[in-house]
Short mmCIF file of N, CA and C in Angstrom, two decimals:
data_model
loop_
_atom_site.label_atom_id
_atom_site.label_comp_id
_atom_site.label_asym_id
_atom_site.label_seq_id
_atom_site.Cartn_x
_atom_site.Cartn_y
_atom_site.Cartn_z
N UNK T 1 -30.42 -1.19 13.94
CA UNK T 1 -29.71 -0.22 14.96
C UNK T 1 -28.30 -0.04 14.37
N UNK T 2 -27.94 1.28 14.39
CA UNK T 2 -26.58 1.57 13.97
C UNK T 2 -25.48 1.45 15.05
N UNK T 3 -24.35 0.77 14.62
CA UNK T 3 -23.31 0.45 15.48
C UNK T 3 -22.01 1.21 15.18
N UNK T 4 -21.32 1.31 16.02
CA UNK T 4 -19.77 1.76 15.81
C UNK T 4 -18.79 0.87 16.13
N UNK T 5 -18.04 0.66 15.34
CA UNK T 5 -16.89 -0.44 15.49
C UNK T 5 -15.40 0.32 15.27
N UNK T 6 -14.63 0.05 16.28
CA UNK T 6 -13.43 0.58 16.18
C UNK T 6 -12.38 -0.56 16.33
N UNK T 7 -11.52 -0.88 15.17
CA UNK T 7 -10.79 -2.01 15.21
C UNK T 7 -9.18 -1.62 14.85
N UNK T 8 -8.36 -2.26 15.15
CA UNK T 8 -6.94 -2.36 15.05
C UNK T 8 -6.58 -3.43 14.30
N UNK T 9 -5.70 -3.30 13.35
CA UNK T 9 -5.32 -4.49 12.48
C UNK T 9 -3.76 -4.48 12.24
N UNK T 10 -3.40 -5.79 12.17
CA UNK T 10 -1.89 -6.22 11.85
C UNK T 10 -1.71 -7.27 10.87
N UNK T 11 -1.34 -6.88 9.74
CA UNK T 11 -0.99 -8.03 8.79
C UNK T 11 0.21 -7.80 8.04
N UNK T 12 0.40 -9.04 7.36
CA UNK T 12 1.77 -9.13 6.58
C UNK T 12 1.61 -9.20 5.19
N UNK T 13 2.47 -8.47 4.46
CA UNK T 13 2.34 -8.63 3.01
C UNK T 13 3.62 -8.37 2.52
N UNK T 14 3.98 -8.83 1.17
CA UNK T 14 5.25 -8.70 0.40
C UNK T 14 5.19 -7.84 -0.66
N UNK T 15 5.78 -6.38 -0.61
CA UNK T 15 5.74 -5.56 -1.69
C UNK T 15 5.99 -6.24 -3.04
N UNK T 16 5.16 -5.93 -4.02
CA UNK T 16 5.38 -6.58 -5.28
C UNK T 16 5.13 -5.64 -6.54
N UNK T 17 5.60 -5.58 -7.65
CA UNK T 17 5.30 -4.70 -8.52
C UNK T 17 6.66 -4.03 -9.13
N UNK T 18 6.55 -2.89 -9.69
CA UNK T 18 7.67 -2.08 -10.26
C UNK T 18 7.34 -0.55 -9.94
N UNK T 19 8.39 0.02 -10.03
CA UNK T 19 8.38 1.70 -9.82
C UNK T 19 9.36 2.28 -10.87
N UNK T 20 9.17 3.41 -11.11
CA UNK T 20 10.03 4.23 -11.94
C UNK T 20 9.91 5.78 -11.59
N UNK T 21 11.02 6.43 -11.14
CA UNK T 21 10.94 7.56 -10.59
C UNK T 21 11.93 8.60 -11.41
N UNK T 22 11.20 9.41 -12.33
CA UNK T 22 11.95 10.26 -13.18
C UNK T 22 12.19 11.78 -12.64
N UNK T 23 12.67 12.56 -13.49
CA UNK T 23 12.95 13.88 -12.90
C UNK T 23 12.94 14.91 -14.05
N UNK T 24 12.04 15.93 -14.00
CA UNK T 24 12.06 16.82 -14.95
C UNK T 24 11.80 16.54 -16.36
N UNK T 25 10.93 15.63 -16.48
CA UNK T 25 10.45 15.09 -17.93
C UNK T 25 11.37 13.82 -18.35
N UNK T 26 12.39 13.69 -17.50
CA UNK T 26 13.13 12.48 -18.15
C UNK T 26 12.74 11.28 -17.25
N UNK T 27 12.26 10.32 -17.89
CA UNK T 27 11.86 8.97 -17.25
C UNK T 27 12.74 8.21 -16.42
N UNK T 28 12.33 7.75 -15.40
CA UNK T 28 13.35 6.78 -14.67
C UNK T 28 13.39 5.57 -15.17
N UNK T 29 14.35 4.73 -14.71
CA UNK T 29 14.46 3.36 -15.13
C UNK T 29 13.23 2.44 -14.24
N UNK T 30 12.39 1.57 -15.03
CA UNK T 30 11.50 0.83 -14.43
C UNK T 30 12.20 -0.25 -13.65
N UNK T 31 12.09 -0.35 -12.30
CA UNK T 31 12.66 -1.37 -11.51
C UNK T 31 11.62 -2.25 -10.87
N UNK T 32 11.96 -3.52 -10.80
CA UNK T 32 11.09 -4.55 -9.95
C UNK T 32 11.42 -4.48 -8.56
N UNK T 33 10.56 -4.29 -7.71
CA UNK T 33 10.83 -4.21 -6.37
C UNK T 33 11.46 -5.44 -5.78
N UNK T 34 11.26 -6.76 -6.34
CA UNK T 34 11.72 -7.94 -5.80
C UNK T 34 13.04 -8.24 -6.59
N UNK T 35 13.00 -8.24 -7.74
CA UNK T 35 14.22 -8.56 -8.58
C UNK T 35 15.35 -7.66 -8.67
N UNK T 36 15.09 -6.26 -8.71
CA UNK T 36 16.10 -5.36 -8.90
C UNK T 36 16.45 -4.82 -7.36
N UNK T 37 15.35 -4.50 -6.41
CA UNK T 37 15.85 -4.08 -5.20
C UNK T 37 15.76 -4.95 -3.93
N UNK T 38 15.59 -5.99 -4.12
CA UNK T 38 15.50 -7.01 -3.03
C UNK T 38 14.43 -7.11 -2.19
N UNK T 39 13.19 -6.44 -2.48
CA UNK T 39 12.15 -6.60 -1.60
C UNK T 39 11.25 -8.02 -1.69
N UNK T 40 11.91 -9.05 -1.16
CA UNK T 40 11.36 -10.20 -1.28
C UNK T 40 10.62 -10.88 0.14
N UNK T 41 10.69 -10.00 1.21
CA UNK T 41 10.36 -10.56 2.59
C UNK T 41 9.02 -9.95 3.11
N UNK T 42 8.25 -10.69 3.74
CA UNK T 42 6.99 -10.10 4.12
C UNK T 42 7.30 -8.97 5.08
N UNK T 43 6.34 -7.75 5.10
CA UNK T 43 6.57 -6.80 6.08
C UNK T 43 5.31 -6.67 6.93
N UNK T 44 5.41 -6.10 8.03
CA UNK T 44 4.33 -5.92 9.02
C UNK T 44 3.55 -4.45 8.60
N UNK T 45 2.30 -4.50 8.34
CA UNK T 45 1.67 -3.35 8.16
C UNK T 45 0.51 -3.21 9.46
N UNK T 46 0.57 -2.12 9.98
CA UNK T 46 -0.23 -1.69 11.17
C UNK T 46 -1.22 -0.75 10.66
N UNK T 47 -2.50 -0.82 11.10
CA UNK T 47 -3.52 0.04 10.85
C UNK T 47 -4.82 -0.14 11.91
N UNK T 48 -5.89 0.68 11.24
CA UNK T 48 -6.99 0.68 12.11
C UNK T 48 -8.09 1.17 11.27
N UNK T 49 -9.57 0.81 11.74
CA UNK T 49 -10.51 1.26 11.02
C UNK T 49 -11.75 1.73 12.04
N UNK T 50 -12.56 2.53 11.41
CA UNK T 50 -13.57 2.99 12.25
C UNK T 50 -14.92 2.70 11.35
N UNK T 51 -15.85 1.97 11.69
CA UNK T 51 -17.28 1.83 10.81
C UNK T 51 -18.29 2.20 11.63
N UNK T 52 -19.30 2.84 10.83
CA UNK T 52 -20.61 3.16 11.42
C UNK T 52 -21.51 2.57 10.57
N UNK T 53 -22.67 2.05 11.33
CA UNK T 53 -23.89 1.57 10.65
C UNK T 53 -24.25 0.27 11.03
N UNK T 54 -25.35 -0.56 10.26
CA UNK T 54 -25.59 -1.90 10.63
C UNK T 54 -25.59 -2.72 9.09
N UNK T 55 -26.48 -2.75 8.35
CA UNK T 55 -26.63 -3.39 6.95
C UNK T 55 -25.89 -2.45 6.00
N UNK T 56 -26.27 -0.99 6.20
CA UNK T 56 -25.59 -0.11 5.44
C UNK T 56 -24.44 0.56 6.24
N UNK T 57 -23.15 0.38 5.86
CA UNK T 57 -22.19 1.01 6.79
C UNK T 57 -21.18 1.77 5.94
N UNK T 58 -20.70 2.61 6.61
CA UNK T 58 -19.53 3.79 6.19
C UNK T 58 -18.36 3.67 6.83
N UNK T 59 -17.16 3.73 6.51
CA UNK T 59 -16.13 3.64 7.40
C UNK T 59 -14.79 4.28 6.71
N UNK T 60 -13.79 4.28 7.65
CA UNK T 60 -12.52 4.89 7.32
C UNK T 60 -11.54 4.05 7.90
N UNK T 61 -10.47 3.78 7.01
CA UNK T 61 -9.30 2.90 7.49
C UNK T 61 -7.95 3.50 6.93
N UNK T 62 -6.98 3.24 7.93
CA UNK T 62 -5.82 3.95 7.68
C UNK T 62 -4.88 2.79 7.95
N UNK T 63 -3.76 2.72 6.85
CA UNK T 63 -2.74 1.55 7.09
C UNK T 63 -1.43 2.28 6.82
N UNK T 64 -0.36 1.89 7.62
CA UNK T 64 0.96 2.37 7.25
C UNK T 64 1.96 1.30 7.11
N UNK T 65 2.84 1.49 6.05
CA UNK T 65 3.83 0.55 5.63
C UNK T 65 5.17 1.27 5.44
N UNK T 66 6.12 0.52 6.11
CA UNK T 66 7.48 1.21 5.95
C UNK T 66 8.52 -0.20 5.91
N UNK T 67 9.14 -0.04 4.71
CA UNK T 67 10.19 -0.95 4.49
C UNK T 67 11.48 -0.65 3.78
N UNK T 68 12.75 -1.03 4.00
CA UNK T 68 13.82 -0.83 3.36
C UNK T 68 14.88 -2.03 3.25
N UNK T 69 15.52 -2.12 1.96
CA UNK T 69 16.35 -3.15 1.55
C UNK T 69 17.62 -2.60 1.17
N UNK T 70 18.46 -3.52 1.02
CA UNK T 70 19.83 -3.28 0.28
C UNK T 70 20.04 -4.34 -0.64
N UNK T 71 20.48 -4.04 -1.89
CA UNK T 71 20.71 -4.95 -2.94
C UNK T 71 21.80 -4.24 -4.16
N UNK T 72 22.29 -5.29 -4.61
CA UNK T 72 23.46 -4.85 -5.67
C UNK T 72 22.61 -4.94 -7.04
N UNK T 73 22.53 -3.68 -7.62
CA UNK T 73 21.66 -3.69 -8.94
C UNK T 73 22.52 -4.05 -10.04
N UNK T 74 21.96 -5.02 -11.07
CA UNK T 74 22.62 -5.86 -11.98
C UNK T 74 22.66 -4.90 -13.45
N UNK T 75 22.15 -3.53 -13.31
CA UNK T 75 22.26 -2.68 -14.43
C UNK T 75 22.07 -1.13 -14.19
N UNK T 76 22.16 -0.42 -15.00
CA UNK T 76 22.19 0.96 -14.75
C UNK T 76 20.83 1.37 -14.44
N UNK T 77 20.68 2.16 -13.32
CA UNK T 77 19.17 2.51 -12.93
C UNK T 77 19.24 4.23 -12.72
N UNK T 78 18.29 4.92 -13.44
CA UNK T 78 18.10 6.24 -13.19
C UNK T 78 16.96 6.34 -12.18
N UNK T 79 17.31 6.91 -10.99
CA UNK T 79 16.25 7.18 -10.07
C UNK T 79 16.23 8.61 -9.69
N UNK T 80 15.04 9.32 -10.06
CA UNK T 80 14.92 10.75 -9.83
C UNK T 80 16.21 11.51 -10.57
N UNK T 81 17.12 12.19 -9.89
CA UNK T 81 18.15 12.83 -10.45
C UNK T 81 19.51 12.23 -10.47
N UNK T 82 19.53 10.94 -9.80
CA UNK T 82 20.82 10.11 -9.82
C UNK T 82 20.76 8.98 -10.75
N UNK T 83 21.88 8.60 -11.14
CA UNK T 83 22.18 7.46 -12.01
C UNK T 83 22.96 6.41 -11.18
N UNK T 84 22.53 5.08 -10.96
CA UNK T 84 23.16 4.33 -10.07
C UNK T 84 23.77 3.11 -11.21
N UNK T 85 25.09 3.11 -11.32
CA UNK T 85 25.66 2.16 -12.37
C UNK T 85 25.33 0.73 -11.96
N UNK T 86 25.50 -0.27 -13.08
CA UNK T 86 25.30 -1.63 -12.57
C UNK T 86 26.34 -2.17 -11.48
N UNK T 87 26.11 -3.11 -10.92
CA UNK T 87 27.11 -3.67 -9.66
C UNK T 87 27.05 -2.62 -8.55
N UNK T 88 26.31 -1.63 -8.40
CA UNK T 88 26.34 -0.64 -7.21
C UNK T 88 25.43 -1.30 -6.10
N UNK T 89 25.81 -1.23 -4.93
CA UNK T 89 25.11 -1.61 -3.83
C UNK T 89 24.15 -0.41 -3.56
N UNK T 90 22.84 -0.60 -3.57
CA UNK T 90 21.90 0.57 -3.38
C UNK T 90 21.00 0.11 -2.24
N UNK T 91 20.85 1.20 -1.35
CA UNK T 91 20.01 1.02 -0.26
C UNK T 91 18.62 1.82 -0.70
N UNK T 92 17.57 1.14 -0.42
CA UNK T 92 16.43 1.81 -1.10
C UNK T 92 15.03 1.62 0.27
N UNK T 93 14.32 2.51 0.28
CA UNK T 93 13.18 2.57 1.35
C UNK T 93 11.88 2.88 0.72
N UNK T 94 10.72 2.43 1.09
CA UNK T 94 9.37 2.72 0.61
C UNK T 94 8.58 3.00 1.92
N UNK T 95 8.17 4.10 2.18
CA UNK T 95 7.09 4.45 3.15
C UNK T 95 5.94 5.07 2.66
N UNK T 96 4.76 4.04 3.03
CA UNK T 96 3.53 4.38 2.30
C UNK T 96 2.40 4.38 3.42
N UNK T 97 1.54 5.50 3.24
CA UNK T 97 0.14 5.45 4.08
C UNK T 97 -0.97 5.19 3.09
N UNK T 98 -1.86 4.55 3.45
CA UNK T 98 -2.95 4.24 2.68
C UNK T 98 -4.24 4.82 3.59
N UNK T 99 -5.05 5.72 3.07
CA UNK T 99 -6.37 6.13 3.85
C UNK T 99 -7.50 5.69 2.84
N UNK T 100 -8.42 4.87 3.49
CA UNK T 100 -9.55 4.35 2.64
C UNK T 100 -10.88 4.76 3.06
N UNK T 101 -11.64 5.46 2.62
CA UNK T 101 -12.98 5.67 2.89
C UNK T 101 -13.91 4.71 1.96
N UNK T 102 -15.01 4.13 2.66
CA UNK T 102 -15.68 3.29 1.95
C UNK T 102 -17.17 3.17 2.52
N UNK T 103 -18.07 2.54 1.44
CA UNK T 103 -19.43 2.00 1.87
C UNK T 103 -19.48 0.54 1.93
N UNK T 104 -20.06 -0.05 2.77
CA UNK T 104 -20.05 -1.36 2.80
C UNK T 104 -21.59 -2.03 3.01
N UNK T 105 -22.01 -2.83 2.09
CA UNK T 105 -23.41 -3.39 2.27
C UNK T 105 -23.06 -4.65 3.17
N UNK T 106 -23.77 -4.87 4.32
CA UNK T 106 -23.35 -5.83 5.25
C UNK T 106 -24.50 -6.65 5.71
N UNK T 107 -25.20 -7.36 4.76
CA UNK T 107 -26.22 -8.43 5.47
C UNK T 107 -25.94 -9.44 6.18
N UNK T 108 -26.75 -9.87 7.12
CA UNK T 108 -26.18 -11.18 7.84
C UNK T 108 -26.68 -11.07 9.43
N UNK T 109 -26.25 -11.87 10.09
CA UNK T 109 -26.63 -11.96 11.71
C UNK T 109 -25.57 -11.48 12.43
N UNK T 110 -25.74 -11.53 13.79
CA UNK T 110 -24.63 -11.02 14.80
C UNK T 110 -23.48 -12.10 14.66
N UNK T 111 -23.72 -13.31 14.08
CA UNK T 111 -22.62 -14.13 14.21
C UNK T 111 -21.73 -14.05 12.94
N UNK T 112 -22.45 -13.92 11.73
CA UNK T 112 -21.68 -13.76 10.42
C UNK T 112 -22.36 -12.69 9.48
N UNK T 113 -21.30 -12.03 8.87
CA UNK T 113 -21.88 -11.09 7.78
C UNK T 113 -21.10 -11.14 6.59
N UNK T 114 -21.46 -10.82 5.60
CA UNK T 114 -20.69 -10.59 4.46
C UNK T 114 -21.44 -9.67 3.35
N UNK T 115 -20.63 -9.16 2.49
CA UNK T 115 -21.27 -8.33 1.47
C UNK T 115 -19.98 -7.86 0.50
N UNK T 116 -20.48 -6.60 -0.01
CA UNK T 116 -19.58 -5.97 -0.90
C UNK T 116 -19.13 -4.74 -0.35
N UNK T 117 -18.18 -4.03 -0.90
CA UNK T 117 -17.73 -2.70 -0.62
C UNK T 117 -17.13 -2.01 -1.68
N UNK T 118 -17.36 -0.71 -1.73
CA UNK T 118 -16.85 0.26 -2.63
C UNK T 118 -16.29 1.47 -2.00
N UNK T 119 -15.49 2.28 -2.62
CA UNK T 119 -14.81 3.17 -1.99
C UNK T 119 -13.53 3.98 -2.57
N UNK T 120 -12.96 4.78 -1.96
CA UNK T 120 -11.86 5.50 -2.58
C UNK T 120 -10.57 5.32 -1.52
N UNK T 121 -9.56 4.99 -2.09
CA UNK T 121 -8.21 5.00 -1.16
C UNK T 121 -7.38 6.10 -1.56
N UNK T 122 -6.77 6.65 -0.71
CA UNK T 122 -5.64 7.77 -0.97
C UNK T 122 -4.40 7.26 -0.57
N UNK T 123 -3.31 7.15 -1.75
CA UNK T 123 -2.16 6.60 -1.40
C UNK T 123 -1.08 7.94 -1.30
N UNK T 124 -0.39 7.93 -0.43
CA UNK T 124 0.89 8.73 -0.25
C UNK T 124 2.20 7.80 0.06
N UNK T 125 2.99 8.08 -0.78
CA UNK T 125 4.26 7.24 -0.71
C UNK T 125 5.57 7.98 -1.05
N UNK T 126 6.59 7.63 -0.26
CA UNK T 126 7.94 8.08 -0.29
C UNK T 126 8.98 7.11 -0.66
N UNK T 127 9.42 7.16 -1.89
CA UNK T 127 10.63 6.30 -2.07
C UNK T 127 11.95 6.96 -2.20
N UNK T 128 12.89 6.23 -1.65
CA UNK T 128 14.25 6.68 -1.62
C UNK T 128 15.26 5.73 -2.03
N UNK T 129 16.37 6.20 -2.59
CA UNK T 129 17.52 5.34 -3.11
C UNK T 129 18.80 6.02 -2.81
N UNK T 130 19.80 5.30 -2.09
CA UNK T 130 21.06 5.90 -1.84
C UNK T 130 22.29 4.88 -2.10
N UNK T 131 23.34 5.26 -2.59
CA UNK T 131 24.63 4.40 -2.69
C UNK T 131 25.72 5.41 -2.52
N UNK T 132 26.83 4.72 -1.65
CA UNK T 132 28.04 5.43 -1.55
C UNK T 132 28.67 5.72 -3.11
N UNK T 133 29.15 7.06 -3.08
CA UNK T 133 29.75 7.62 -4.32
C UNK T 133 28.71 8.12 -5.30
N UNK T 134 27.34 7.89 -5.07
CA UNK T 134 26.66 8.39 -6.03
C UNK T 134 25.61 9.46 -5.42
N UNK T 135 25.25 9.01 -4.06
CA UNK T 135 24.28 10.11 -3.42
C UNK T 135 22.98 9.55 -3.25
N UNK T 136 21.99 10.25 -2.72
CA UNK T 136 20.78 9.61 -2.47
C UNK T 136 19.64 10.69 -3.26
N UNK T 137 18.47 9.97 -3.47
CA UNK T 137 17.57 10.61 -4.21
C UNK T 137 16.26 10.19 -3.67
N UNK T 138 15.19 11.00 -3.64
CA UNK T 138 13.98 10.84 -2.94
C UNK T 138 12.81 11.25 -3.87
N UNK T 139 11.60 10.47 -3.97
CA UNK T 139 10.48 10.96 -4.79
C UNK T 139 9.33 10.74 -4.02
N UNK T 140 8.32 11.39 -4.09
CA UNK T 140 6.98 11.40 -3.37
C UNK T 140 5.92 11.29 -4.37
N UNK T 141 4.70 10.45 -4.07
CA UNK T 141 3.70 10.19 -4.72
C UNK T 141 2.41 10.21 -4.04
N UNK T 142 1.50 11.00 -4.58
CA UNK T 142 0.17 11.01 -3.94
C UNK T 142 -0.84 10.92 -4.91
N UNK T 143 -1.83 9.85 -4.67
CA UNK T 143 -2.74 9.50 -5.61
C UNK T 143 -4.19 9.08 -5.24
N UNK T 144 -5.12 9.39 -5.50
CA UNK T 144 -6.55 8.75 -5.19
C UNK T 144 -6.55 7.40 -6.04
N UNK T 145 -7.33 6.56 -5.54
CA UNK T 145 -7.37 5.15 -6.10
C UNK T 145 -8.76 4.58 -5.73
N UNK T 146 -9.81 4.44 -6.69
CA UNK T 146 -11.01 3.78 -6.41
C UNK T 146 -10.97 2.16 -6.33
N UNK T 147 -11.68 1.74 -5.42
CA UNK T 147 -11.57 0.12 -5.49
C UNK T 147 -13.09 -0.52 -5.29
N UNK T 148 -13.04 -1.70 -5.52
CA UNK T 148 -14.29 -2.47 -5.03
C UNK T 148 -13.77 -3.74 -4.27
N UNK T 149 -14.59 -4.43 -3.43
CA UNK T 149 -14.23 -5.47 -2.77
C UNK T 149 -15.32 -6.37 -2.32
N UNK T 150 -15.05 -7.24 -1.63
CA UNK T 150 -16.00 -8.31 -0.94
C UNK T 150 -15.39 -8.45 0.41
N UNK T 151 -16.26 -8.83 1.39
CA UNK T 151 -15.64 -9.08 2.59
C UNK T 151 -16.60 -10.06 3.67
N UNK T 152 -16.09 -10.70 4.60
CA UNK T 152 -16.77 -11.85 5.34
C UNK T 152 -16.22 -11.37 6.64
N UNK T 153 -17.30 -11.32 7.63
CA UNK T 153 -16.93 -11.10 9.07
C UNK T 153 -17.80 -12.15 9.97
N UNK T 154 -17.01 -12.77 11.00
CA UNK T 154 -17.63 -13.66 11.86
C UNK T 154 -17.08 -13.42 13.35
N UNK T 155 -18.08 -13.57 14.03
CA UNK T 155 -17.69 -13.58 15.74
C UNK T 155 -18.19 -14.74 16.20
N UNK T 156 -17.32 -15.91 16.48
CA UNK T 156 -17.78 -16.93 16.97
C UNK T 156 -17.82 -17.06 18.49
N UNK T 157 -16.96 -16.00 19.07
CA UNK T 157 -17.04 -15.75 20.55
C UNK T 157 -17.45 -14.22 20.56
N UNK T 158 -18.13 -13.89 21.70
CA UNK T 158 -18.31 -12.35 21.82
C UNK T 158 -17.20 -11.57 21.94
N UNK T 159 -16.13 -12.05 22.28
CA UNK T 159 -14.80 -11.18 22.28
C UNK T 159 -13.69 -11.46 21.32
N UNK T 160 -14.03 -12.22 20.26
CA UNK T 160 -13.13 -12.66 19.35
C UNK T 160 -13.85 -12.76 17.86
N UNK T 161 -13.29 -12.06 16.95
CA UNK T 161 -13.84 -11.91 15.56
C UNK T 161 -12.85 -12.08 14.61
N UNK T 162 -13.34 -12.53 13.48
CA UNK T 162 -12.37 -12.79 12.39
C UNK T 162 -12.99 -12.14 10.91
N UNK T 163 -12.14 -11.47 10.16
CA UNK T 163 -12.67 -10.82 9.20
C UNK T 163 -11.73 -10.97 7.88
N UNK T 164 -12.14 -11.17 6.65
CA UNK T 164 -11.49 -11.44 5.47
C UNK T 164 -11.97 -10.35 4.35
N UNK T 165 -11.22 -9.65 3.74
CA UNK T 165 -11.47 -8.75 2.78
C UNK T 165 -10.64 -8.93 1.67
N UNK T 166 -11.24 -8.93 0.43
CA UNK T 166 -10.39 -8.88 -0.87
C UNK T 166 -10.87 -7.63 -1.56
N UNK T 167 -10.02 -6.72 -2.08
CA UNK T 167 -10.38 -5.57 -2.68
C UNK T 167 -9.22 -5.42 -3.99
N UNK T 168 -9.82 -4.76 -4.99
CA UNK T 168 -9.15 -4.66 -6.28
C UNK T 168 -9.23 -3.43 -6.79
N UNK T 169 -8.41 -2.94 -7.55
CA UNK T 169 -8.17 -1.64 -8.20
C UNK T 169 -7.24 -1.87 -9.26
N UNK T 170 -7.41 -0.92 -10.24
CA UNK T 170 -6.46 -0.74 -11.30
C UNK T 170 -5.69 0.47 -10.96
N UNK T 171 -4.34 0.31 -10.50
CA UNK T 171 -3.67 1.37 -9.96
C UNK T 171 -2.31 1.59 -10.87
N UNK T 172 -2.27 2.43 -11.72
CA UNK T 172 -1.20 2.64 -12.56
C UNK T 172 -1.03 4.29 -12.60
N UNK T 173 0.27 4.58 -12.00
CA UNK T 173 0.53 5.92 -11.81
C UNK T 173 1.39 6.53 -13.07
N UNK T 174 1.12 5.91 -14.16
CA UNK T 174 1.88 6.39 -15.37
C UNK T 174 1.95 7.78 -15.66
N UNK T 175 0.93 8.55 -15.45
CA UNK T 175 0.62 9.94 -15.46
C UNK T 175 0.87 10.88 -14.36
N UNK T 176 1.11 10.16 -13.15
CA UNK T 176 1.29 11.01 -11.99
C UNK T 176 2.57 11.15 -11.77
N UNK T 177 3.27 12.37 -11.64
CA UNK T 177 4.68 12.60 -11.44
C UNK T 177 4.99 12.84 -9.98
N UNK T 178 6.25 12.37 -9.79
CA UNK T 178 6.79 12.61 -8.39
C UNK T 178 7.30 13.92 -8.10
N UNK T 179 7.53 14.30 -6.83
CA UNK T 179 8.23 15.58 -6.70
C UNK T 179 9.30 15.43 -5.65
#
């Protein structure tokens, strides 16, 4: 029997990795989100998902992340059409929306289920940097990202459920240009 699940989610993550935003064929400086821009704190991510099916399920999930930091850069950074000299206090922000469509194989009972999932995630991100005396610059990135994963779901009580999901993907936007 097919079921319809509508879920809300709230989780915490720490942005990690690096980003470079160039301008008209000129590469931007690759900066580390933690070391260069100060993104070292956990941020709240809100979202929700709709899943239809029983053992074979299809679903749609949407998550939204918005974070900003202020840090003194230790080296010259080219970001879009601006150059921020070393020792400049730079405010930066990252706004990201992730839309995930997936298929999930979900064998199990009404108390516990687990299985694998595959799908496509669409990433839309806006990054911005600004500093007094230099100005502000903004870049947008949109990209599809295939993924695979596993998950476990348990309902110990009729009104309380726990879900754990681990997904992975190779996401390298090296050939994707920002506008």
